[in-house]
Coordinates of C-alpha atoms in Angstrom, one line a residue:
Chain A
X1 CA 86.9 41.3 49.4
X2 CA 88.7 44.1 47.4
X3 CA 90.2 41.7 44.9
X4 CA 86.8 40.1 44.3
X5 CA 85.6 43.4 43.0
X6 CA 88.7 43.8 40.9
X7 CA 88.1 40.4 39.4
X8 CA 84.7 41.2 38.2
X9 CA 86.1 44.0 36.2
X10 CA 87.7 41.6 33.8
X11 CA 86.0 39.6 31.1
X12 CA 88.8 37.1 30.8
X13 CA 92.5 36.9 30.0
X14 CA 92.4 39.1 26.9
X15 CA 90.6 41.8 28.9
X16 CA 93.1 41.6 31.6
X17 CA 96.0 41.9 29.1
X18 CA 94.4 44.9 27.5
X19 CA 94.1 46.5 30.9
X20 CA 97.7 45.8 31.7
X21 CA 98.9 47.1 28.3
X22 CA 96.9 50.2 28.8
X23 CA 98.2 50.7 32.3
X24 CA 101.7 50.1 31.3
X25 CA 101.3 52.6 28.5
X26 CA 103.0 50.3 26.0
X27 CA 102.6 49.9 22.3
X28 CA 100.4 47.0 21.6
X29 CA 102.5 46.3 18.4
X30 CA 105.7 46.1 20.4
X31 CA 104.8 44.4 23.7
X32 CA 107.7 43.9 26.1
X33 CA 106.8 40.3 26.8
X34 CA 108.9 39.8 29.9
X35 CA 107.3 42.7 31.7
X36 CA 103.8 42.0 30.5
X37 CA 104.1 38.3 31.5
X38 CA 105.4 39.3 34.9
X39 CA 102.5 41.6 35.6
X40 CA 100.0 39.2 34.2
X41 CA 101.2 36.4 36.4
X42 CA 101.4 38.7 39.4
X43 CA 97.8 39.7 38.8
X44 CA 96.4 36.2 38.5
X45 CA 98.1 35.3 41.7
X46 CA 95.6 37.5 43.4
X47 CA 92.8 35.8 41.6
X48 CA 93.1 32.4 43.3
X49 CA 89.5 32.5 44.4
X50 CA 88.2 32.1 40.8
X51 CA 86.3 29.1 39.8
X52 CA 88.7 26.5 38.4
X53 CA 86.8 26.6 35.2
X54 CA 87.4 30.3 34.7
X55 CA 90.9 30.1 36.2
X56 CA 92.0 27.6 33.6
X57 CA 91.5 30.2 30.9
X58 CA 93.7 32.6 32.7
X59 CA 96.3 29.9 33.2
X60 CA 96.3 28.8 29.5
X61 CA 97.0 32.5 28.7
X62 CA 99.9 32.6 31.2
X63 CA 101.4 29.5 29.5
X64 CA 101.0 31.2 26.1
X65 CA 102.7 34.4 27.4
X66 CA 105.6 32.3 28.8
X67 CA 105.9 30.5 25.5
X68 CA 106.1 33.7 23.5
X69 CA 108.5 35.2 25.9
X70 CA 110.9 32.2 25.6
X71 CA 110.6 32.1 21.8
X72 CA 111.7 35.7 21.8
X73 CA 114.7 34.8 23.9
X74 CA 115.9 32.2 21.4
X75 CA 118.6 33.5 19.0
X76 CA 117.4 34.1 15.5
X77 CA 118.7 31.4 13.2
X78 CA 120.7 32.5 10.3
X79 CA 119.1 31.2 7.2
X80 CA 121.4 28.8 5.4
X81 CA 122.4 29.9 2.0
X82 CA 121.0 33.3 2.0
X83 CA 121.3 33.5 -1.7
X84 CA 118.4 35.9 -2.3
X85 CA 119.6 39.1 -0.6
X86 CA 121.4 40.2 2.5
X87 CA 118.3 40.6 4.6
X88 CA 117.6 37.6 6.6
X89 CA 114.0 36.8 7.2
X90 CA 113.5 36.7 10.9
X91 CA 110.4 34.6 10.6
X92 CA 107.1 35.8 12.1
X93 CA 107.3 37.7 15.3
X94 CA 106.2 35.2 18.0
X95 CA 103.9 38.0 19.4
X96 CA 101.9 38.4 16.2
X97 CA 99.1 36.0 17.0
X98 CA 98.6 37.4 20.4
X99 CA 98.6 40.9 19.1
X100 CA 96.0 40.0 16.5
X101 CA 93.8 38.4 19.1
X102 CA 94.1 41.4 21.4
X103 CA 93.2 43.9 18.6
X104 CA 90.4 41.7 17.5
X105 CA 89.0 41.5 21.0
X106 CA 89.5 45.2 21.6
X107 CA 87.4 46.0 18.5
X108 CA 84.4 44.3 19.9
X109 CA 85.0 45.5 23.4
X110 CA 84.8 49.0 22.0
X111 CA 81.8 48.1 19.9
X112 CA 80.1 46.8 23.1
X113 CA 80.7 50.2 24.8
X114 CA 79.2 52.0 21.8
X115 CA 76.2 49.7 21.7
X116 CA 75.7 50.4 25.4
X117 CA 75.5 54.1 24.7
X118 CA 73.0 53.4 21.8
X119 CA 71.0 51.4 24.2
X120 CA 71.0 54.1 26.8
X121 CA 69.9 56.7 24.2
X122 CA 67.2 54.3 23.0
X123 CA 66.1 53.8 26.6
X124 CA 65.0 57.5 26.7
X125 CA 62.3 57.0 24.1
X126 CA 59.2 55.0 25.0
X127 CA 56.6 53.4 22.8
X128 CA 53.3 52.0 23.8
X129 CA 51.7 48.6 23.5
X130 CA 49.5 48.2 20.4
X131 CA 45.9 49.0 21.0
X132 CA 43.9 46.0 22.3
X133 CA 42.0 44.6 19.4
X134 CA 39.5 43.2 21.8
X135 CA 38.4 46.8 22.3
X136 CA 37.0 46.9 18.8
X137 CA 34.0 45.0 17.9
X138 CA 34.1 41.9 15.7
X139 CA 37.8 41.4 15.6
X140 CA 38.6 37.9 16.7
X141 CA 42.2 37.1 17.4
X142 CA 43.4 34.7 14.8
X143 CA 46.6 32.8 14.7
X144 CA 48.3 32.5 11.3
X145 CA 48.6 29.0 10.0
X146 CA 52.4 29.2 10.0
X147 CA 55.3 31.5 10.7
X148 CA 54.9 31.7 14.4
X149 CA 57.4 30.0 16.8
X150 CA 58.0 29.7 20.4
X151 CA 60.0 32.8 20.4
X152 CA 57.1 34.8 19.1
X153 CA 55.2 33.5 22.0
X154 CA 57.9 34.5 24.5
X155 CA 58.2 37.8 22.8
X156 CA 54.5 38.4 23.4
X157 CA 54.9 37.4 27.0
X158 CA 57.8 39.7 27.4
X159 CA 55.9 42.6 25.9
X160 CA 53.1 41.9 28.3
X161 CA 55.5 42.0 31.2
X162 CA 56.6 45.4 30.0
X163 CA 53.1 46.6 29.7
X164 CA 52.3 45.3 33.2
X165 CA 55.0 47.5 34.6
X166 CA 53.2 50.3 32.9
X167 CA 49.8 49.5 34.4
X168 CA 51.1 49.2 37.9
X169 CA 49.3 51.5 40.2
X170 CA 50.5 55.0 39.9
X171 CA 51.7 57.0 42.9
X172 CA 50.7 54.4 45.3
X173 CA 53.3 52.4 47.1
X174 CA 52.7 48.8 46.3
X175 CA 52.2 47.2 49.6
X176 CA 54.0 44.0 49.4
X177 CA 52.1 41.1 50.9
X178 CA 54.1 40.3 54.0
X179 CA 54.8 36.6 54.4
X180 CA 56.0 36.2 57.9
X181 CA 59.1 34.1 58.4
X182 CA 57.6 32.4 61.5
X183 CA 54.7 31.3 59.4
X184 CA 56.8 30.1 56.6
X185 CA 59.1 28.2 59.0
X186 CA 56.1 26.3 60.3
X187 CA 54.8 25.6 56.8
X188 CA 58.2 24.3 55.8
X189 CA 58.4 22.0 58.8
X190 CA 54.9 20.8 58.0
X191 CA 55.9 20.1 54.4
X192 CA 59.0 18.3 55.4
X193 CA 57.1 16.2 57.9
X194 CA 54.6 15.4 55.2
X195 CA 57.2 14.1 52.9
X196 CA 59.1 11.7 55.2
X197 CA 61.2 14.5 56.6
X198 CA 63.2 15.1 53.4
X199 CA 62.6 17.4 50.4
X200 CA 64.7 18.7 47.5
X201 CA 65.7 22.2 48.3
X202 CA 64.4 23.7 45.1
X203 CA 61.0 22.1 45.5
X204 CA 60.5 24.1 48.7
X205 CA 60.1 27.2 46.6
X206 CA 56.5 27.3 45.4
X207 CA 55.7 30.2 43.3
X208 CA 59.2 31.4 42.3
X209 CA 58.2 34.9 43.1
X210 CA 61.0 36.9 44.5
X211 CA 59.5 37.7 47.8
X212 CA 58.5 34.1 48.4
X213 CA 62.0 33.0 47.4
X214 CA 63.6 35.4 49.8
X215 CA 61.3 34.6 52.7
X216 CA 61.5 30.8 52.1
X217 CA 65.3 31.1 52.0
X218 CA 65.4 33.2 55.1
X219 CA 63.2 30.7 56.9
X220 CA 65.4 27.8 55.9
X221 CA 68.4 29.6 57.2
X222 CA 66.6 30.3 60.4
X223 CA 65.6 26.7 60.7
X224 CA 69.2 25.7 60.2
X225 CA 70.3 28.1 62.8
X226 CA 67.8 26.7 65.2
X227 CA 69.1 23.3 64.2
X228 CA 65.7 22.0 63.3
X229 CA 66.8 21.1 59.8
X230 CA 70.0 20.0 58.2
X231 CA 71.0 20.3 54.5
X232 CA 72.7 17.6 52.6
X233 CA 74.4 17.5 49.3
X234 CA 76.0 14.5 47.7
X235 CA 78.3 16.1 45.3
X236 CA 79.2 19.7 44.4
X237 CA 76.4 21.3 42.4
X238 CA 74.0 18.5 43.2
X239 CA 70.6 19.6 44.3
X240 CA 70.5 20.2 48.0
X241 CA 68.3 18.0 50.2
X242 CA 66.7 19.5 53.2
X243 CA 66.3 17.1 56.1
X244 CA 64.1 17.6 59.1
X245 CA 66.0 16.6 62.2
X246 CA 64.5 13.6 64.0
X247 CA 64.1 15.2 67.4
X248 CA 61.9 17.8 65.8
X249 CA 59.5 15.3 64.3
Chain B
X1 CA 55.3 81.0 28.4
X2 CA 58.4 79.0 27.4
X3 CA 57.7 76.4 30.1
X4 CA 54.2 75.9 28.7
X5 CA 55.6 74.3 25.6
X6 CA 57.9 72.0 27.5
X7 CA 55.1 71.0 29.8
X8 CA 52.8 70.3 26.8
X9 CA 55.5 68.1 25.4
X10 CA 55.8 66.2 28.6
X11 CA 52.1 65.7 28.9
X12 CA 51.8 64.4 25.4
X13 CA 54.6 61.9 26.1
X14 CA 53.0 60.8 29.2
X15 CA 49.5 60.4 27.7
X16 CA 51.0 58.5 24.8
X17 CA 52.8 56.0 27.1
X18 CA 49.9 55.6 29.5
X19 CA 47.8 54.3 26.6
X20 CA 44.3 53.1 27.4
X21 CA 44.7 53.6 31.1
X22 CA 44.9 57.4 30.7
X23 CA 46.1 59.8 33.4
X24 CA 44.2 62.2 35.7
X25 CA 45.1 65.8 35.8
X26 CA 46.4 65.2 39.3
X27 CA 48.7 62.4 38.2
X28 CA 49.9 64.5 35.3
X29 CA 50.7 67.3 37.7
X30 CA 52.7 65.0 40.0
X31 CA 54.5 63.4 37.1
X32 CA 55.5 66.7 35.5
X33 CA 56.0 68.4 38.8
X34 CA 53.8 71.3 37.7
X35 CA 50.8 72.8 39.2
X36 CA 47.3 71.7 38.2
X37 CA 46.4 74.8 36.3
X38 CA 49.5 74.6 34.1
X39 CA 48.6 71.0 33.4
X40 CA 45.1 71.9 32.3
X41 CA 46.5 74.6 30.1
X42 CA 48.9 72.1 28.6
X43 CA 46.0 69.7 27.9
X44 CA 44.1 72.4 26.2
X45 CA 47.1 73.3 24.1
X46 CA 47.6 69.7 23.0
X47 CA 43.9 69.3 22.2
X48 CA 44.1 72.5 20.2
X49 CA 47.1 71.4 18.3
X50 CA 45.5 68.0 17.6
X51 CA 42.7 69.8 15.7
X52 CA 44.9 70.5 12.8
X53 CA 44.1 68.4 9.8
X54 CA 47.6 66.9 9.6
X55 CA 47.2 65.3 13.0
X56 CA 45.7 61.9 13.7
X57 CA 45.2 62.1 17.5
X58 CA 42.9 63.9 19.9
X59 CA 42.7 64.2 23.7
X60 CA 39.7 62.6 25.2
X61 CA 38.6 62.8 28.8
X62 CA 36.8 59.7 30.1
X63 CA 35.8 59.3 33.7
X64 CA 38.3 61.9 34.9
X65 CA 41.3 60.5 33.0
X66 CA 42.8 62.0 29.9
X67 CA 44.0 59.8 27.1
X68 CA 45.1 60.1 23.6
X69 CA 42.9 58.5 21.0
X70 CA 42.7 58.4 17.2
X71 CA 40.4 60.8 15.5
X72 CA 37.0 59.4 14.4
X73 CA 37.6 60.4 10.8
X74 CA 40.5 58.0 10.5
X75 CA 38.4 55.1 11.8
X76 CA 38.4 53.3 8.5
X77 CA 42.2 53.1 8.3
X78 CA 42.4 52.0 11.9
X79 CA 39.8 49.3 11.4
X80 CA 41.7 48.0 8.4
X81 CA 44.7 47.6 10.6
X82 CA 42.9 45.9 13.5
X83 CA 41.0 43.6 11.2
X84 CA 44.0 42.6 9.2
X85 CA 44.7 39.0 10.1
X86 CA 48.4 39.3 9.4
X87 CA 48.7 42.2 11.8
X88 CA 50.8 41.4 14.8
X89 CA 48.4 43.4 17.0
X90 CA 45.8 40.7 16.4
X91 CA 47.9 37.8 17.5
X92 CA 49.4 39.5 20.6
X93 CA 46.5 38.8 23.0
X94 CA 46.3 35.1 22.0
X95 CA 50.0 34.7 22.1
X96 CA 50.2 36.2 25.6
X97 CA 47.5 33.9 26.9
X98 CA 49.1 30.9 25.2
X99 CA 52.4 31.7 26.8
X100 CA 50.9 32.0 30.2
X101 CA 49.0 28.7 29.8
X102 CA 52.0 26.9 28.4
X103 CA 54.2 27.9 31.3
X104 CA 51.8 27.9 34.2
X105 CA 49.4 25.1 33.3
X106 CA 47.1 23.9 34.7
X107 CA 45.7 27.4 35.2
X108 CA 42.3 29.0 35.5
X109 CA 41.0 31.9 33.4
X110 CA 41.0 34.1 36.4
X111 CA 44.6 33.4 37.1
X112 CA 45.5 34.2 33.4
X113 CA 43.6 37.5 33.7
X114 CA 45.4 38.3 36.9
X115 CA 48.7 37.9 35.2
X116 CA 47.7 39.8 32.1
X117 CA 45.7 42.5 33.8
X118 CA 43.0 42.3 31.2
X119 CA 40.0 40.1 30.5
X120 CA 41.0 37.1 28.5
X121 CA 37.9 35.1 27.8
X122 CA 38.0 35.6 24.1
X123 CA 41.6 34.7 23.5
X124 CA 41.1 31.6 25.5
X125 CA 38.0 30.7 23.5
X126 CA 40.0 31.2 20.3
X127 CA 42.8 29.1 21.5
X128 CA 40.4 26.3 22.5
X129 CA 38.6 26.6 19.2
X130 CA 42.0 26.3 17.5
X131 CA 42.8 23.2 19.5
X132 CA 45.9 24.7 21.0
X133 CA 44.5 24.8 24.5
X134 CA 42.1 22.4 26.2
X135 CA 40.3 21.9 29.5
X136 CA 42.6 20.1 31.9
X137 CA 40.4 19.4 34.9
X138 CA 38.8 21.6 37.6
X139 CA 40.4 23.7 40.3
X140 CA 39.9 22.8 43.9
X141 CA 37.6 24.9 46.0
X142 CA 34.5 26.8 45.5
X143 CA 33.5 27.4 41.9
X144 CA 35.7 24.6 40.7
X145 CA 36.9 26.8 37.9
X146 CA 38.0 25.2 34.6
X147 CA 41.8 24.6 34.4
X148 CA 43.4 25.0 31.1
X149 CA 46.4 23.3 29.6
X150 CA 48.1 23.0 26.2
X151 CA 47.4 20.2 23.7
X152 CA 49.5 18.0 21.4
X153 CA 48.5 20.4 18.6
X154 CA 50.2 23.1 20.6
X155 CA 53.5 21.1 20.8
X156 CA 53.2 20.3 17.1
X157 CA 52.5 23.9 16.1
X158 CA 55.5 25.1 17.9
X159 CA 57.7 22.2 17.0
X160 CA 58.3 21.0 20.5
X161 CA 58.9 17.4 21.4
X162 CA 57.4 17.9 24.9
X163 CA 56.7 20.7 27.3
X164 CA 60.2 20.2 28.7
X165 CA 61.4 21.7 25.5
X166 CA 59.9 25.1 26.2
X167 CA 62.7 27.6 26.5
X168 CA 63.2 29.0 29.9
X169 CA 61.3 32.2 30.6
X170 CA 63.3 33.4 33.5
X171 CA 66.3 34.6 31.6
X172 CA 65.4 38.2 31.5
X173 CA 65.4 38.6 35.3
X174 CA 68.3 36.5 36.0
X175 CA 70.9 39.1 36.2
X176 CA 68.9 41.5 38.3
X177 CA 67.7 38.7 40.5
X178 CA 71.3 37.6 41.0
X179 CA 72.3 41.1 42.0
X180 CA 69.3 41.5 44.3
X181 CA 70.1 38.2 45.9
X182 CA 73.7 39.2 46.4
X183 CA 72.7 42.4 48.1
X184 CA 70.3 40.5 50.2
X185 CA 72.9 37.9 51.1
X186 CA 75.3 40.6 52.2
X187 CA 72.8 42.3 54.4
X188 CA 71.6 39.0 55.7
X189 CA 75.0 37.7 56.6
X190 CA 75.6 40.9 58.5
X191 CA 72.4 40.5 60.4
X192 CA 73.2 36.9 61.0
X193 CA 76.7 37.6 62.2
X194 CA 75.4 40.3 64.6
X195 CA 72.7 38.0 66.0
X196 CA 75.3 35.2 66.3
X197 CA 77.6 37.4 68.3
X198 CA 75.0 38.2 70.8
X199 CA 74.8 34.6 71.9
Chain C
X1 CA 48.3 69.3 -1.2
X2 CA 45.1 69.0 0.8
X3 CA 45.2 65.2 0.7
X4 CA 48.7 65.3 2.3
X5 CA 47.3 66.5 5.5
X6 CA 44.6 63.9 5.6
X7 CA 47.1 61.2 4.9
X8 CA 49.5 62.5 7.6
X9 CA 46.6 62.3 10.1
X10 CA 45.8 58.8 9.0
X11 CA 49.4 57.7 9.4
X12 CA 49.6 59.3 12.8
X13 CA 46.5 57.4 13.9
X14 CA 47.8 54.1 12.5
X15 CA 51.2 54.5 14.1
X16 CA 49.5 55.3 17.4
X17 CA 47.4 52.1 17.3
X18 CA 50.2 49.9 16.1
X19 CA 52.3 50.9 19.1
X20 CA 55.6 49.1 19.5
X21 CA 54.8 46.7 16.7
X22 CA 55.2 49.6 14.3
X23 CA 54.3 49.5 10.7
X24 CA 56.4 49.3 7.5
X25 CA 56.0 52.0 4.8
X26 CA 54.4 49.2 2.7
X27 CA 51.8 48.4 5.3
X28 CA 51.0 52.1 5.8
X29 CA 50.6 52.5 2.1
X30 CA 48.2 49.6 2.0
X31 CA 46.2 50.7 5.0
X32 CA 45.8 54.2 3.8
X33 CA 45.4 53.2 0.2
X34 CA 48.0 55.7 -0.8
X35 CA 51.1 55.3 -2.8
X36 CA 54.5 54.7 -1.1
X37 CA 55.9 58.1 -1.9
X38 CA 52.9 59.9 -0.4
X39 CA 53.3 57.8 2.8
X40 CA 57.0 58.7 3.0
X41 CA 56.1 62.4 2.6
X42 CA 53.5 62.0 5.4
X43 CA 56.0 60.3 7.7
X44 CA 58.4 63.2 7.1
X45 CA 55.6 65.7 7.7
X46 CA 54.7 64.1 11.0
X47 CA 58.3 63.9 12.1
X48 CA 58.7 67.6 11.2
X49 CA 55.6 68.6 13.1
X50 CA 56.9 66.6 16.1
X51 CA 60.0 68.8 16.3
X52 CA 58.0 71.6 17.8
X53 CA 58.7 72.1 21.5
X54 CA 55.1 71.7 22.5
X55 CA 55.1 68.1 21.1
X56 CA 56.1 65.0 23.1
X57 CA 56.4 62.5 20.3
X58 CA 58.6 61.7 17.4
X59 CA 58.7 59.2 14.6
X60 CA 61.4 56.5 14.8
X61 CA 62.3 53.7 12.5
X62 CA 63.3 50.7 14.5
X63 CA 63.9 47.2 13.1
X64 CA 62.4 48.2 9.8
X65 CA 59.1 49.6 11.1
X66 CA 58.0 53.1 11.8
X67 CA 56.7 53.9 15.3
X68 CA 55.7 56.8 17.4
X69 CA 57.9 57.2 20.5
X70 CA 58.4 59.7 23.2
X71 CA 61.1 62.3 22.8
X72 CA 64.3 61.6 24.8
X73 CA 64.0 64.9 26.6
X74 CA 60.9 63.8 28.4
X75 CA 62.5 60.6 29.6
X76 CA 62.5 61.7 33.2
X77 CA 58.8 62.3 33.4
X78 CA 58.0 59.1 31.6
X79 CA 60.3 57.2 33.9
X80 CA 58.3 58.5 36.9
X81 CA 55.3 57.0 35.3
X82 CA 56.8 53.6 34.7
X83 CA 57.0 51.6 37.8
X84 CA 60.2 49.9 37.0
X85 CA 61.8 52.3 34.6
X86 CA 65.4 51.2 34.2
X87 CA 65.1 48.3 31.9
X88 CA 67.5 45.6 32.9
X89 CA 71.0 46.6 32.0
X90 CA 73.1 44.1 30.1
X91 CA 76.2 42.9 31.8
X92 CA 79.6 43.6 30.2
X93 CA 79.9 40.0 29.2
X94 CA 76.5 40.0 27.5
X95 CA 77.3 43.3 25.7
X96 CA 80.6 41.9 24.4
X97 CA 79.0 38.7 23.2
X98 CA 76.2 40.7 21.6
X99 CA 78.6 43.0 19.8
X100 CA 80.5 40.1 18.4
X101 CA 77.4 38.4 17.3
X102 CA 76.0 41.6 15.8
X103 CA 79.1 42.2 13.6
X104 CA 80.0 38.7 12.8
X105 CA 76.6 36.9 12.4
X106 CA 76.0 34.2 11.8
X107 CA 78.6 33.0 14.2
X108 CA 79.0 29.9 16.4
X109 CA 79.5 30.0 20.2
X110 CA 83.0 28.6 19.8
X111 CA 83.9 31.4 17.4
X112 CA 82.6 34.0 19.9
X113 CA 84.6 32.3 22.7
X114 CA 87.7 32.4 20.5
X115 CA 87.4 36.1 20.1
X116 CA 86.7 36.8 23.8
X117 CA 89.1 34.2 25.1
X118 CA 86.5 33.0 27.7
X119 CA 83.6 30.7 27.8
X120 CA 80.5 32.5 26.7
X121 CA 77.7 30.0 27.1
X122 CA 75.8 31.9 29.8
X123 CA 75.8 35.3 28.2
X124 CA 74.6 33.6 25.0
X125 CA 71.8 32.0 27.0
X126 CA 70.9 35.2 28.6
X127 CA 70.8 37.0 25.2
X128 CA 68.6 34.2 23.7
X129 CA 66.3 34.3 26.7
X130 CA 66.0 38.1 26.3
X131 CA 65.2 37.7 22.7
X132 CA 68.2 39.8 21.5
X133 CA 69.8 36.8 19.9
X134 CA 68.4 33.8 18.1
X135 CA 69.5 30.7 16.4
X136 CA 70.2 31.4 12.8
X137 CA 70.9 28.0 11.3
X138 CA 73.7 25.4 11.7
X139 CA 77.3 25.6 10.7
X140 CA 78.5 23.3 7.9
X141 CA 80.8 20.5 8.8
X142 CA 81.1 18.1 11.7
X143 CA 79.2 19.0 14.8
X144 CA 76.8 21.3 12.9
X145 CA 77.2 23.9 15.6
X146 CA 74.4 26.4 16.2
X147 CA 74.9 29.7 14.4
X148 CA 73.7 32.8 16.2
X149 CA 72.3 36.1 14.9
X150 CA 70.6 39.1 16.2
X151 CA 66.8 39.7 16.2
X152 CA 64.5 42.6 15.7
X153 CA 64.3 43.0 19.4
X154 CA 68.1 43.7 19.2
X155 CA 67.5 46.4 16.7
X156 CA 64.8 47.9 18.8
X157 CA 66.8 47.7 22.0
X158 CA 69.7 49.7 20.4
X159 CA 67.5 52.1 18.4
X160 CA 68.6 50.8 15.0
X161 CA 66.5 50.7 11.9
X162 CA 68.5 47.9 10.4
X163 CA 71.9 46.1 10.8
X164 CA 73.3 48.6 8.3
X165 CA 72.9 51.2 11.0
X166 CA 75.4 49.5 13.3
X167 CA 78.2 51.9 14.1
X168 CA 81.3 51.0 12.1
X169 CA 83.7 48.8 14.0
X170 CA 86.7 50.8 15.2
X171 CA 90.1 49.7 14.4
X172 CA 92.8 50.3 12.0
X173 CA 91.8 47.4 9.8
X174 CA 92.1 48.2 6.2
X175 CA 91.4 45.5 3.7
X176 CA 94.8 44.0 4.2
X177 CA 94.1 43.5 7.9
X178 CA 90.7 42.1 7.1
X179 CA 92.3 39.5 4.8
X180 CA 94.8 38.7 7.5
X181 CA 92.0 38.3 9.9
X182 CA 90.1 36.1 7.6
X183 CA 93.1 33.9 7.3
X184 CA 93.5 33.9 11.0
X185 CA 89.8 33.0 11.5
X186 CA 90.0 30.3 9.0
X187 CA 92.9 28.6 10.7
X188 CA 91.0 29.0 13.9
X189 CA 87.9 27.4 12.7
X190 CA 89.9 24.6 11.3
X191 CA 91.4 24.0 14.7
X192 CA 88.0 24.1 16.2
X193 CA 86.4 21.8 13.8
X194 CA 89.0 19.3 14.7
X195 CA 88.3 19.8 18.4
X196 CA 84.6 19.9 17.7
X197 CA 84.7 16.5 16.1
X198 CA 86.0 15.0 19.2
X199 CA 82.9 15.8 21.0

């Protein structure tokens, strides 16, 4: 479990590299590639649990590190006919591009931290919803002919949700409507029976409210435990199908 | 009293945020963790300060709750704001109702009002008059309330090919929901494991 | 000036009614039928008066509009009032993506991913769903990838009057580095356009 927690602390290969560079206390402009590559690869070895998709990004970076490391091991070619002056151009440092990327990424990572602080400070000030125009006489709500889009609508909805939080009863514990698991289990069995013994998992959640979601989910787990239902899935990430076991019908 | 000023500031903040709902002296006292008398002194202090000509607000007490309201002498300016058709404030109610109907259709007026927490008859009328919303049948059960749904004009107005094109609403809660579910799963698996081991 | 006080009162009333929609100086000037300078003096006067300890409010400029808001020092009391006070925190991934979009807008998803070195589709979706980020046109060239930019909600969320208020990006980049970066970005985009055209 511990490495899982560690994993979530990184936002990708660049983040991991910055972490290692920081920990190794090395100059980002003069990275000891062999050591960094070793530590990086060590680290991703403990990350085997990652989704393949995410893992591939770490692996591509590992390959890049190895490529840079090997380029640096190659002897520098003497330029032929160095007629200009005695200094031989070494060519670009193979690390340059990586360093650029790291610095670029670090810039935004730091900006993200600053923004977070701004957000926290802003979060200490509260405004209020605009006064309800319906409270004043004779002001019918009118929609402008143009200039509104779906996002305005969603923004309105979001504002309302904020306001709803505000209007929630004060100082009284909201008594959550208890939906019993036993009841829900029977309801689910009934529903499955009514639809030929099968139903798509996600269809079993009716309102999408969190309490309903949790209770339905618990009930399904309990039904599985009691072996009254089974769950099928054709392929990874397909919708689950919940199947009522024949003997229960 | 130094504390008196701090308390008055807190009370003004609270009244401001509470808006039309207002707050009782008891609620204010709980929220500020101060005694009732101090709260009442703070209310009087705010009211007094509001009397200055440079202020636009006043404290009103209605049915035992205190709230901030605009001064009557500024009614003209306020009316201009509320009547101004380009003002966002005017469209807010209609947009809210429209969003609810769009995502939850078919839905009754009462259900819309439950979600919004305020009467919504007029916004619905406006939306119907505008052709953005239409009757979409009747609800089952007693009363057989009218169900509302969106129209093709709605899709056209918002440039949607179909209702499937509505952007997902859930987004905002996703992250918290995920976290909550994770917590829940952790405690659940523990319970489950314990139960399992008893067998 | 006597009128100044009256105007300040009107402006405070209007800001109160407008709530989190806020009002621009221009709107305030129209609504109060006063000139712009007078409105700005009134705003300053209100803000000044709000500094007293006995007051709970202040004037803030967010996303180009002026609003009344509670003082940060009363946050605790106000949070006790709000049922669900801690507004959903953004994840580190979302914050990073948001920072990149804020400073580099308009920018495509692929460019964001290039900077972060990881897929960023989900954080972008979350940010769009939360209204912090919106589509801001299409990139030129093959694919015509969506360009993303920040919204007024973004400015509000981080307490910014405008994008000019974004804190300067840290970093040693002088102009030379910028140029280098541009070159670097150009070659990237080229690579990507090639990749993109395969899709």
